[in-house]
Amino acid sequence: MSLIPALSMLLVHGSTNFGHNRKQGALMRRFSRKTVVIAAGIFVLIVGAGVAYAYWTNTGSGTGEATTGTNDSVVINQTSTVTGLAPGVPAQVLSGNFDNPNDSPVFVTEVTATVTGTDQDGCDATDYTIGGSAPVNAQVPAGGGVGSWSGLTIQFNNKAGANQDACKNAVVAIAYAAN
């Protein structure tokens, strides 16, 4: 008979053989019910400790994955108004802000500008000069019209000995880039 059923019969009946063997029954009655309960409790603690120990020493392994996203380019806005460019007129300031379509900030190092042309025949990008630098070195938050940049200028090039009348009332196209 195994130990657990024997302890169970001993607790309930005071014997493991229901009186079939008098000598054995007399021996079992010598142990009080309290002694049997204490012995059973100790047994449960020992077995439980073994299970708990096995639980705490379990190990495992697994795998997982993560992905990185990409970001969309920021749009560079010119917010300064430039008018009256002409030979001999001082350079005018270019400045602006950004539209950041991303869900999080993006870092912008600097803004650069290039004159790409005009809307007038006979007047081209060589008639204008972009000067200065526009360091930003900052996080541009998500949203429209955010952050700022400045430090660039635009000036009309006075080409000595050349007729530049074609540039009168010209709209100058400026391309901005950020890095």
PDB file of C-alpha atoms in Angstrom:
ATOM      1  CA  MET A   1       0.000   0.000   0.000  1.00  0.00           C
ATOM      2  CA  SER A   2       1.427   3.412  -0.912  1.00  0.00           C
ATOM      3  CA  LEU A   3       2.151   6.087   1.653  1.00  0.00           C
ATOM      4  CA  ILE A   4      -0.616   8.593   0.837  1.00  0.00           C
ATOM      5  CA  PRO A   5      -3.570   6.112   0.919  1.00  0.00           C
ATOM      6  CA  ALA A   6      -2.119   4.575   4.095  1.00  0.00           C
ATOM      7  CA  LEU A   7      -1.959   7.979   5.778  1.00  0.00           C
ATOM      8  CA  SER A   8      -5.494   8.718   4.609  1.00  0.00           C
ATOM      9  CA  MET A   9      -6.883   5.437   6.077  1.00  0.00           C
ATOM     10  CA  LEU A  10      -4.914   6.025   9.248  1.00  0.00           C
ATOM     11  CA  LEU A  11      -6.406   9.489   9.688  1.00  0.00           C
ATOM     12  CA  VAL A  12      -9.965   8.341   9.008  1.00  0.00           C
ATOM     13  CA  HIS A  13     -10.033   4.842  10.547  1.00  0.00           C
ATOM     14  CA  GLY A  14      -7.046   4.810  12.865  1.00  0.00           C
ATOM     15  CA  SER A  15      -5.682   1.845  10.927  1.00  0.00           C
ATOM     16  CA  THR A  16      -4.534   0.965   7.453  1.00  0.00           C
ATOM     17  CA  ASN A  17      -6.128  -2.487   7.382  1.00  0.00           C
ATOM     18  CA  PHE A  18      -9.617  -1.917   8.825  1.00  0.00           C
ATOM     19  CA  GLY A  19      -8.858  -4.419  11.626  1.00  0.00           C
ATOM     20  CA  HIS A  20      -7.847  -7.306   9.368  1.00  0.00           C
ATOM     21  CA  ASN A  21      -4.549  -7.718  11.140  1.00  0.00           C
ATOM     22  CA  ARG A  22      -4.914  -7.165  14.908  1.00  0.00           C
ATOM     23  CA  LYS A  23      -1.203  -6.972  15.608  1.00  0.00           C
ATOM     24  CA  GLN A  24      -0.673  -4.332  12.978  1.00  0.00           C
ATOM     25  CA  GLY A  25      -3.814  -2.462  14.109  1.00  0.00           C
ATOM     26  CA  ALA A  26      -2.594  -2.372  17.706  1.00  0.00           C
ATOM     27  CA  LEU A  27       0.716  -0.968  16.535  1.00  0.00           C
ATOM     28  CA  MET A  28      -0.986   1.770  14.526  1.00  0.00           C
ATOM     29  CA  ARG A  29      -3.232   2.753  17.446  1.00  0.00           C
ATOM     30  CA  ARG A  30      -0.136   3.551  19.463  1.00  0.00           C
ATOM     31  CA  PHE A  31       0.299   6.642  17.274  1.00  0.00           C
ATOM     32  CA  SER A  32      -2.147   9.336  18.245  1.00  0.00           C
ATOM     33  CA  ARG A  33      -4.180  11.146  15.633  1.00  0.00           C
ATOM     34  CA  LYS A  34      -2.127  14.288  16.410  1.00  0.00           C
ATOM     35  CA  THR A  35       1.132  12.466  15.602  1.00  0.00           C
ATOM     36  CA  VAL A  36      -0.282  11.211  12.323  1.00  0.00           C
ATOM     37  CA  VAL A  37      -1.483  14.707  11.347  1.00  0.00           C
ATOM     38  CA  ILE A  38       1.948  16.166  12.143  1.00  0.00           C
ATOM     39  CA  ALA A  39       3.659  13.412  10.131  1.00  0.00           C
ATOM     40  CA  ALA A  40       1.303  14.016   7.194  1.00  0.00           C
ATOM     41  CA  GLY A  41       1.988  17.770   7.398  1.00  0.00           C
ATOM     42  CA  ILE A  42       5.732  17.199   7.351  1.00  0.00           C
ATOM     43  CA  PHE A  43       5.322  14.870   4.381  1.00  0.00           C
ATOM     44  CA  VAL A  44       3.312  17.498   2.479  1.00  0.00           C
ATOM     45  CA  LEU A  45       5.938  20.154   3.290  1.00  0.00           C
ATOM     46  CA  ILE A  46       8.753  17.945   2.011  1.00  0.00           C
ATOM     47  CA  VAL A  47       6.917  17.086  -1.210  1.00  0.00           C
ATOM     48  CA  GLY A  48       5.806  20.713  -1.619  1.00  0.00           C
ATOM     49  CA  ALA A  49       9.344  21.986  -1.110  1.00  0.00           C
ATOM     50  CA  GLY A  50      10.562  19.670  -3.841  1.00  0.00           C
ATOM     51  CA  VAL A  51       7.914  20.977  -6.229  1.00  0.00           C
ATOM     52  CA  ALA A  52       8.638  24.589  -5.254  1.00  0.00           C
ATOM     53  CA  TYR A  53      12.345  24.045  -5.720  1.00  0.00           C
ATOM     54  CA  ALA A  54      11.740  22.530  -9.144  1.00  0.00           C
ATOM     55  CA  TYR A  55       9.541  25.479 -10.067  1.00  0.00           C
ATOM     56  CA  TRP A  56      12.116  28.087  -9.069  1.00  0.00           C
ATOM     57  CA  THR A  57      14.916  26.374 -10.936  1.00  0.00           C
ATOM     58  CA  ASN A  58      13.076  26.124 -14.243  1.00  0.00           C
ATOM     59  CA  THR A  59      14.719  27.831 -17.164  1.00  0.00           C
ATOM     60  CA  GLY A  60      13.452  28.728 -20.595  1.00  0.00           C
ATOM     61  CA  SER A  61      14.202  30.481 -23.786  1.00  0.00           C
ATOM     62  CA  GLY A  62      12.306  32.239 -26.530  1.00  0.00           C
ATOM     63  CA  THR A  63      12.552  34.617 -29.401  1.00  0.00           C
ATOM     64  CA  GLY A  64      10.917  37.864 -30.452  1.00  0.00           C
ATOM     65  CA  GLU A  65      11.288  40.597 -32.967  1.00  0.00           C
ATOM     66  CA  ALA A  66      11.011  44.337 -33.362  1.00  0.00           C
ATOM     67  CA  THR A  67      10.984  46.590 -36.376  1.00  0.00           C
ATOM     68  CA  THR A  68      12.176  50.094 -36.917  1.00  0.00           C
ATOM     69  CA  GLY A  69      10.199  52.632 -38.815  1.00  0.00           C
ATOM     70  CA  THR A  70      11.081  55.291 -41.295  1.00  0.00           C
ATOM     71  CA  ASN A  71      10.245  58.940 -41.352  1.00  0.00           C
ATOM     72  CA  ASP A  72       8.879  61.260 -43.982  1.00  0.00           C
ATOM     73  CA  SER A  73      10.819  64.309 -45.078  1.00  0.00           C
ATOM     74  CA  VAL A  74      10.060  67.613 -43.435  1.00  0.00           C
ATOM     75  CA  VAL A  75       8.773  70.436 -45.605  1.00  0.00           C
ATOM     76  CA  ILE A  76      10.762  73.657 -45.327  1.00  0.00           C
ATOM     77  CA  ASN A  77       8.617  76.779 -45.377  1.00  0.00           C
ATOM     78  CA  GLN A  78       9.861  80.281 -46.122  1.00  0.00           C
ATOM     79  CA  THR A  79       7.969  82.697 -43.889  1.00  0.00           C
ATOM     80  CA  SER A  80       9.972  85.838 -44.655  1.00  0.00           C
ATOM     81  CA  THR A  81       8.728  88.087 -47.444  1.00  0.00           C
ATOM     82  CA  VAL A  82      11.335  89.236 -49.933  1.00  0.00           C
ATOM     83  CA  THR A  83      10.490  92.111 -52.285  1.00  0.00           C
ATOM     84  CA  GLY A  84      12.322  94.785 -54.228  1.00  0.00           C
ATOM     85  CA  LEU A  85      15.431  92.862 -55.236  1.00  0.00           C
ATOM     86  CA  ALA A  86      17.411  95.082 -57.612  1.00  0.00           C
ATOM     87  CA  PRO A  87      20.990  96.010 -58.502  1.00  0.00           C
ATOM     88  CA  GLY A  88      22.689  97.698 -55.523  1.00  0.00           C
ATOM     89  CA  VAL A  89      19.961  96.759 -53.003  1.00  0.00           C
ATOM     90  CA  PRO A  90      21.326  94.993 -49.887  1.00  0.00           C
ATOM     91  CA  ALA A  91      20.709  91.285 -49.346  1.00  0.00           C
ATOM     92  CA  GLN A  92      17.379  90.363 -47.751  1.00  0.00           C
ATOM     93  CA  VAL A  93      16.824  87.800 -45.012  1.00  0.00           C
ATOM     94  CA  LEU A  94      15.378  84.359 -45.680  1.00  0.00           C
ATOM     95  CA  SER A  95      13.812  82.553 -42.718  1.00  0.00           C
ATOM     96  CA  GLY A  96      11.035  80.110 -42.026  1.00  0.00           C
ATOM     97  CA  ASN A  97       9.725  77.050 -40.246  1.00  0.00           C
ATOM     98  CA  PHE A  98       8.886  73.416 -40.946  1.00  0.00           C
ATOM     99  CA  ASP A  99       5.983  71.084 -41.554  1.00  0.00           C
ATOM    100  CA  ASN A 100       6.855  67.757 -39.929  1.00  0.00           C
ATOM    101  CA  PRO A 101       4.351  65.093 -41.065  1.00  0.00           C
ATOM    102  CA  ASN A 102       5.831  62.445 -38.759  1.00  0.00           C
ATOM    103  CA  ASP A 103       4.336  61.283 -35.464  1.00  0.00           C
ATOM    104  CA  SER A 104       7.523  62.168 -33.621  1.00  0.00           C
ATOM    105  CA  PRO A 105      10.223  64.854 -33.743  1.00  0.00           C
ATOM    106  CA  VAL A 106      12.994  64.725 -36.350  1.00  0.00           C
ATOM    107  CA  PHE A 107      16.453  66.226 -36.053  1.00  0.00           C
ATOM    108  CA  VAL A 108      17.413  68.920 -38.566  1.00  0.00           C
ATOM    109  CA  THR A 109      21.058  69.928 -38.810  1.00  0.00           C
ATOM    110  CA  GLU A 110      20.767  72.856 -41.204  1.00  0.00           C
ATOM    111  CA  VAL A 111      18.744  74.388 -44.017  1.00  0.00           C
ATOM    112  CA  THR A 112      20.314  75.211 -47.366  1.00  0.00           C
ATOM    113  CA  ALA A 113      18.838  77.116 -50.302  1.00  0.00           C
ATOM    114  CA  THR A 114      19.436  77.314 -54.028  1.00  0.00           C
ATOM    115  CA  VAL A 115      17.928  79.626 -56.627  1.00  0.00           C
ATOM    116  CA  THR A 116      16.502  77.326 -59.298  1.00  0.00           C
ATOM    117  CA  GLY A 117      15.259  79.935 -61.765  1.00  0.00           C
ATOM    118  CA  THR A 118      12.668  82.639 -62.369  1.00  0.00           C
ATOM    119  CA  ASP A 119       9.411  83.068 -64.209  1.00  0.00           C
ATOM    120  CA  GLN A 120      10.986  85.545 -66.709  1.00  0.00           C
ATOM    121  CA  ASP A 121      12.840  84.684 -69.920  1.00  0.00           C
ATOM    122  CA  GLY A 122      16.329  86.158 -69.926  1.00  0.00           C
ATOM    123  CA  CYS A 123      16.520  86.174 -66.109  1.00  0.00           C
ATOM    124  CA  ASP A 124      17.969  83.075 -64.477  1.00  0.00           C
ATOM    125  CA  ALA A 125      19.468  81.710 -61.270  1.00  0.00           C
ATOM    126  CA  THR A 126      22.836  83.348 -61.983  1.00  0.00           C
ATOM    127  CA  ASP A 127      21.216  86.744 -61.442  1.00  0.00           C
ATOM    128  CA  TYR A 128      20.775  85.971 -57.714  1.00  0.00           C
ATOM    129  CA  THR A 129      23.041  84.866 -54.865  1.00  0.00           C
ATOM    130  CA  ILE A 130      22.116  82.966 -51.708  1.00  0.00           C
ATOM    131  CA  GLY A 131      24.400  83.807 -48.794  1.00  0.00           C
ATOM    132  CA  GLY A 132      24.874  82.913 -45.168  1.00  0.00           C
ATOM    133  CA  SER A 133      24.104  79.678 -43.386  1.00  0.00           C
ATOM    134  CA  ALA A 134      21.080  78.414 -41.487  1.00  0.00           C
ATOM    135  CA  PRO A 135      22.176  75.946 -38.802  1.00  0.00           C
ATOM    136  CA  VAL A 136      19.235  74.451 -36.894  1.00  0.00           C
ATOM    137  CA  ASN A 137      20.786  71.597 -34.864  1.00  0.00           C
ATOM    138  CA  ALA A 138      17.507  70.847 -33.125  1.00  0.00           C
ATOM    139  CA  GLN A 139      14.609  68.442 -32.933  1.00  0.00           C
ATOM    140  CA  VAL A 140      11.679  69.679 -34.996  1.00  0.00           C
ATOM    141  CA  PRO A 141       8.423  68.606 -33.335  1.00  0.00           C
ATOM    142  CA  ALA A 142       5.622  66.900 -35.231  1.00  0.00           C
ATOM    143  CA  GLY A 143       3.107  69.275 -36.771  1.00  0.00           C
ATOM    144  CA  GLY A 144       2.784  72.146 -39.200  1.00  0.00           C
ATOM    145  CA  GLY A 145       4.538  75.503 -38.940  1.00  0.00           C
ATOM    146  CA  VAL A 146       6.846  74.244 -36.187  1.00  0.00           C
ATOM    147  CA  GLY A 147      10.463  74.981 -35.348  1.00  0.00           C
ATOM    148  CA  SER A 148      12.364  77.722 -37.111  1.00  0.00           C
ATOM    149  CA  TRP A 149      15.349  78.447 -39.256  1.00  0.00           C
ATOM    150  CA  SER A 150      17.128  81.672 -40.272  1.00  0.00           C
ATOM    151  CA  GLY A 151      20.521  82.981 -41.345  1.00  0.00           C
ATOM    152  CA  LEU A 152      20.245  82.803 -45.131  1.00  0.00           C
ATOM    153  CA  THR A 153      20.026  85.826 -47.422  1.00  0.00           C
ATOM    154  CA  ILE A 154      19.213  86.474 -51.062  1.00  0.00           C
ATOM    155  CA  GLN A 155      20.628  89.289 -53.159  1.00  0.00           C
ATOM    156  CA  PHE A 156      20.317  90.407 -56.748  1.00  0.00           C
ATOM    157  CA  ASN A 157      23.646  90.107 -58.599  1.00  0.00           C
ATOM    158  CA  ASN A 158      24.568  93.369 -60.285  1.00  0.00           C
ATOM    159  CA  LYS A 159      26.277  92.154 -63.454  1.00  0.00           C
ATOM    160  CA  ALA A 160      28.367  95.112 -64.576  1.00  0.00           C
ATOM    161  CA  GLY A 161      27.879  96.005 -68.220  1.00  0.00           C
ATOM    162  CA  ALA A 162      24.898  93.652 -68.631  1.00  0.00           C
ATOM    163  CA  ASN A 163      21.304  94.678 -69.223  1.00  0.00           C
ATOM    164  CA  GLN A 164      19.270  92.909 -66.536  1.00  0.00           C
ATOM    165  CA  ASP A 165      15.892  94.436 -67.364  1.00  0.00           C
ATOM    166  CA  ALA A 166      14.536  90.914 -67.962  1.00  0.00           C
ATOM    167  CA  CYS A 167      14.644  90.404 -64.168  1.00  0.00           C
ATOM    168  CA  LYS A 168      12.212  93.252 -63.437  1.00  0.00           C
ATOM    169  CA  ASN A 169       9.156  91.873 -61.577  1.00  0.00           C
ATOM    170  CA  ALA A 170      10.601  88.357 -61.718  1.00  0.00           C
ATOM    171  CA  VAL A 171       9.400  85.737 -59.250  1.00  0.00           C
ATOM    172  CA  VAL A 172      12.488  83.900 -58.050  1.00  0.00           C
ATOM    173  CA  ALA A 173      12.155  80.150 -57.352  1.00  0.00           C
ATOM    174  CA  ILE A 174      14.142  78.981 -54.329  1.00  0.00           C
ATOM    175  CA  ALA A 175      14.631  75.309 -53.453  1.00  0.00           C
ATOM    176  CA  TYR A 176      15.240  74.523 -49.778  1.00  0.00           C
ATOM    177  CA  ALA A 177      16.837  71.394 -48.369  1.00  0.00           C
ATOM    178  CA  ALA A 178      17.423  70.139 -44.844  1.00  0.00           C
ATOM    179  CA  ASN A 179      19.971  67.667 -43.585  1.00  0.00           C
TER     180      ASN A 179
END
